[in-house]
């Protein structure tokens, strides 16, 4: 059985935001909620790096450990999903998550957050696959169609890859060997100047 993971290769990310846009569009994510973000380090100086971050579908998920109403579950493919009908919007998962993945649609003076929303690895939720309820609450279920998450599919430089963790490790290992174990100074060079 596959254990689905994301991997973002900072040497290849060119900060184009295509992954963010693809996710927003595919799932019609509401305004103010970002299931995926591109984080830039040392912006504008030589050596600048960018990584695309979303829920990493942790093997031993801290969000699930702290959720008081047990919203979270892990699919047979290792994807961490949650049930919005159970969520009480307490925000514990946001504080527990090391990646800031859980998002909330509302910010009000009284702290009402609304139902938590996060990356589903394009695997929908507890509703029947391809049902209207699933589409509205969780977005498109691409995994049920045998497709990988659209963010990774849209990444032109293949910085962001998705799939079984063992396969991703092999791909990254081969890239590292080609680079001689050294990081590139610029992501552009890695993306367009050579194959690694
Ligand atoms: S929401 Fe955060 S803690 Fe939970 S599985 Fe995703 S990355 Fe891990
Ligand atoms: S906000 Fe929802 S998903 Fe997060 S810990 Fe609270 S009840 Fe669970």
Short mmCIF file of C-alpha atoms and ligand atoms in Angstrom, two decimals:
data_model
loop_
_atom_site.label_atom_id
_atom_site.label_comp_id
_atom_site.label_asym_id
_atom_site.label_seq_id
_atom_site.Cartn_x
_atom_site.Cartn_y
_atom_site.Cartn_z
CA UNK A 1 0.00 0.00 0.00
CA UNK A 2 1.31 3.45 -0.91
CA UNK A 3 2.03 6.07 1.71
CA UNK A 4 1.28 9.35 -0.03
CA UNK A 5 3.63 12.26 0.61
CA UNK A 6 4.64 15.62 -0.86
CA UNK A 7 8.24 16.63 -1.45
CA UNK A 8 9.34 20.13 -2.46
CA UNK A 9 12.85 20.45 -3.89
CA UNK A 10 14.00 23.96 -2.95
CA UNK A 11 16.72 23.82 -5.63
CA UNK A 12 14.05 23.68 -8.33
CA UNK A 13 11.27 25.91 -6.99
CA UNK A 14 11.12 29.15 -8.99
CA UNK A 15 8.39 30.71 -6.86
CA UNK A 16 5.91 30.91 -9.75
CA UNK A 17 2.94 30.13 -7.44
CA UNK A 18 1.38 27.76 -10.02
CA UNK A 19 0.84 25.16 -7.27
CA UNK A 20 -1.02 27.68 -5.11
CA UNK A 21 -3.19 28.81 -8.02
CA UNK A 22 -3.91 25.24 -9.15
CA UNK A 23 -5.08 24.29 -5.65
CA UNK A 24 -7.24 27.38 -5.24
CA UNK A 25 -8.89 26.84 -8.59
CA UNK A 26 -9.35 23.07 -8.43
CA UNK A 27 -11.06 23.13 -5.03
CA UNK A 28 -12.66 26.58 -5.20
CA UNK A 29 -11.02 27.36 -1.87
CA UNK A 30 -12.73 30.34 -0.21
CA UNK A 31 -11.15 33.78 -0.02
CA UNK A 32 -8.67 34.04 2.85
CA UNK A 33 -7.97 30.30 3.02
CA UNK A 34 -4.76 28.96 1.50
CA UNK A 35 -4.30 25.22 1.51
CA UNK A 36 -0.87 25.68 -0.06
CA UNK A 37 1.65 28.51 0.26
CA UNK A 38 5.07 29.26 -1.20
CA UNK A 39 7.55 30.35 1.48
CA UNK A 40 10.57 32.38 0.33
CA UNK A 41 13.80 32.57 2.32
CA UNK A 42 16.41 35.29 1.77
CA UNK A 43 14.10 37.01 -0.71
CA UNK A 44 16.00 39.05 -3.30
CA UNK A 45 19.52 38.07 -2.27
CA UNK A 46 21.81 35.49 -3.91
CA UNK A 47 21.00 32.06 -2.57
CA UNK A 48 17.29 32.83 -2.26
CA UNK A 49 15.23 29.67 -1.80
CA UNK A 50 11.52 28.94 -2.05
CA UNK A 51 9.50 25.96 -0.87
CA UNK A 52 5.87 25.12 -1.44
CA UNK A 53 4.19 24.05 1.79
CA UNK A 54 0.84 22.44 2.59
CA UNK A 55 -0.32 19.66 4.89
CA UNK A 56 2.44 17.03 4.87
CA UNK A 57 0.04 14.20 5.78
CA UNK A 58 2.14 13.26 8.79
CA UNK A 59 2.52 9.59 9.66
CA UNK A 60 1.88 10.29 13.35
CA UNK A 61 -0.18 13.44 12.89
CA UNK A 62 0.00 15.97 15.78
CA UNK A 63 -3.29 17.56 14.64
CA UNK A 64 -5.08 14.26 15.16
CA UNK A 65 -3.48 13.83 18.57
CA UNK A 66 -4.90 17.13 19.90
CA UNK A 67 -8.32 17.29 18.21
CA UNK A 68 -10.90 17.08 21.04
CA UNK A 69 -13.63 15.72 18.77
CA UNK A 70 -11.51 13.22 16.78
CA UNK A 71 -12.12 14.83 13.40
CA UNK A 72 -9.04 13.36 11.80
CA UNK A 73 -8.51 10.01 10.13
CA UNK A 74 -5.83 8.52 7.91
CA UNK A 75 -6.81 6.76 4.68
CA UNK A 76 -5.29 3.47 3.50
CA UNK A 77 -3.03 5.59 1.27
CA UNK A 78 -1.67 7.49 4.28
CA UNK A 79 -3.60 10.71 3.54
CA UNK A 80 -4.69 12.66 6.65
CA UNK A 81 -8.28 13.86 6.19
CA UNK A 82 -10.84 15.36 8.54
CA UNK A 83 -14.58 15.52 8.98
CA UNK A 84 -15.95 19.06 8.81
CA UNK A 85 -19.25 17.95 10.30
CA UNK A 86 -17.44 17.08 13.54
CA UNK A 87 -15.07 20.08 13.63
CA UNK A 88 -15.93 22.68 16.30
CA UNK A 89 -13.38 25.23 15.07
CA UNK A 90 -11.39 25.24 18.31
CA UNK A 91 -8.06 25.78 16.49
CA UNK A 92 -6.04 23.24 18.51
CA UNK A 93 -4.90 21.56 15.31
CA UNK A 94 -3.52 24.88 14.03
CA UNK A 95 -1.33 25.23 17.12
CA UNK A 96 -0.21 21.60 16.98
CA UNK A 97 0.66 21.52 13.27
CA UNK A 98 4.36 22.25 12.59
CA UNK A 99 3.52 23.45 9.06
CA UNK A 100 0.64 25.85 9.79
CA UNK A 101 -1.54 23.76 7.49
CA UNK A 102 -4.98 24.06 9.16
CA UNK A 103 -6.84 27.15 7.95
CA UNK A 104 -10.03 28.80 9.14
CA UNK A 105 -12.49 30.73 6.99
CA UNK A 106 -13.52 33.37 9.51
CA UNK A 107 -11.82 35.89 11.76
CA UNK A 108 -14.32 37.68 13.94
CA UNK A 109 -14.13 39.84 17.03
CA UNK A 110 -15.48 36.93 19.05
CA UNK A 111 -12.97 34.39 17.80
CA UNK A 112 -15.43 32.31 15.78
CA UNK A 113 -13.23 30.53 13.28
CA UNK A 114 -15.57 28.30 11.31
CA UNK A 115 -14.78 24.75 10.18
CA UNK A 116 -11.12 23.95 9.71
CA UNK A 117 -9.93 23.58 6.10
CA UNK A 118 -6.66 22.11 4.88
CA UNK A 119 -5.03 20.26 2.00
CA UNK A 120 -6.74 16.94 1.30
CA UNK A 121 -4.01 15.61 -1.05
CA UNK A 122 -6.87 15.97 -3.59
CA UNK A 123 -8.51 13.00 -1.85
CA UNK A 124 -11.83 14.57 -0.80
CA UNK A 125 -13.30 13.71 2.58
CA UNK A 126 -15.64 11.33 4.38
CA UNK A 127 -18.57 11.98 1.99
CA UNK A 128 -19.05 9.58 -0.95
CA UNK A 129 -16.43 10.13 -3.66
CA UNK A 130 -17.52 12.68 -6.28
CA UNK A 131 -20.71 13.58 -4.37
CA UNK A 132 -21.83 17.20 -4.28
CA UNK A 133 -21.31 17.27 -0.51
CA UNK A 134 -17.71 16.15 -0.91
CA UNK A 135 -17.06 18.72 -3.63
CA UNK A 136 -18.52 21.59 -1.61
CA UNK A 137 -16.83 20.74 1.71
CA UNK A 138 -13.48 19.31 0.63
CA UNK A 139 -13.01 19.92 -3.10
CA UNK A 140 -12.23 17.63 -5.98
CA UNK A 141 -11.34 13.99 -5.32
CA UNK A 142 -8.61 13.34 -7.87
CA UNK A 143 -7.13 10.38 -6.01
CA UNK A 144 -10.38 8.43 -6.52
CA UNK A 145 -9.80 8.90 -10.27
CA UNK A 146 -6.24 7.58 -10.02
CA UNK A 147 -4.76 11.08 -10.38
CA UNK A 148 -2.18 12.80 -8.18
CA UNK A 149 -2.69 16.23 -6.55
CA UNK A 150 -3.03 19.00 -9.12
CA UNK A 151 -0.45 21.28 -7.43
CA UNK A 152 2.30 18.75 -8.13
CA UNK A 153 0.96 17.95 -11.60
CA UNK A 154 1.09 21.67 -12.49
CA UNK A 155 4.62 22.28 -11.20
CA UNK A 156 6.60 23.10 -14.36
CA UNK A 157 10.04 22.44 -12.85
CA UNK A 158 8.95 19.34 -10.91
CA UNK A 159 10.11 20.99 -7.70
CA UNK A 160 6.89 19.85 -6.06
CA UNK A 161 6.29 16.14 -6.44
CA UNK A 162 3.62 13.94 -4.91
CA UNK A 163 3.12 10.20 -4.58
CA UNK A 164 4.32 7.21 -2.64
CA UNK A 165 7.02 8.24 -0.15
CA UNK A 166 9.44 5.53 -1.30
CA UNK A 167 9.21 6.65 -4.93
CA UNK A 168 9.73 10.30 -3.95
CA UNK A 169 12.80 9.35 -1.89
CA UNK A 170 14.30 7.57 -4.90
CA UNK A 171 13.70 10.57 -7.17
CA UNK A 172 15.26 12.96 -4.66
CA UNK A 173 18.21 10.65 -4.03
CA UNK A 174 18.97 10.55 -7.78
CA UNK A 175 18.78 14.34 -8.00
CA UNK A 176 21.19 14.71 -5.06
CA UNK A 177 23.67 12.27 -6.61
CA UNK A 178 23.58 14.28 -9.88
CA UNK A 179 24.26 17.48 -7.94
CA UNK A 180 27.20 15.81 -6.25
CA UNK A 181 25.48 16.25 -2.91
CA UNK A 182 25.86 20.03 -3.15
CA UNK A 183 22.99 22.50 -3.25
CA UNK A 184 22.73 24.81 -6.26
CA UNK A 185 23.12 28.50 -5.56
CA UNK A 186 20.06 29.39 -7.62
CA UNK A 187 16.88 27.41 -8.20
CA UNK A 188 16.73 28.66 -11.79
CA UNK A 189 19.99 26.93 -12.66
CA UNK A 190 18.80 23.65 -11.21
CA UNK A 191 15.52 23.95 -13.04
CA UNK A 192 16.75 24.96 -16.48
CA UNK A 193 20.54 24.67 -16.58
CA UNK A 194 20.85 20.96 -15.93
CA UNK A 195 18.66 17.95 -15.35
CA UNK A 196 19.27 17.28 -11.66
S1 LIG B 1 -2.40 19.28 9.41
FE1 LIG B 1 -0.26 19.55 10.06
S2 LIG B 1 0.02 18.05 11.73
FE2 LIG B 1 -1.84 17.45 10.61
S3 LIG B 1 -1.13 15.92 9.11
FE3 LIG B 1 -1.13 17.95 8.09
S4 LIG B 1 0.99 18.72 8.37
FE4 LIG B 1 0.69 17.02 9.85
S1 LIG B 2 -10.41 23.08 14.88
FE1 LIG B 2 -11.63 21.29 14.31
S2 LIG B 2 -10.15 19.87 13.43
FE2 LIG B 2 -8.97 21.39 14.57
S3 LIG B 2 -8.67 20.46 16.59
FE3 LIG B 2 -10.49 21.75 16.69
S4 LIG B 2 -12.20 20.39 16.25
FE4 LIG B 2 -10.34 19.33 15.59
#
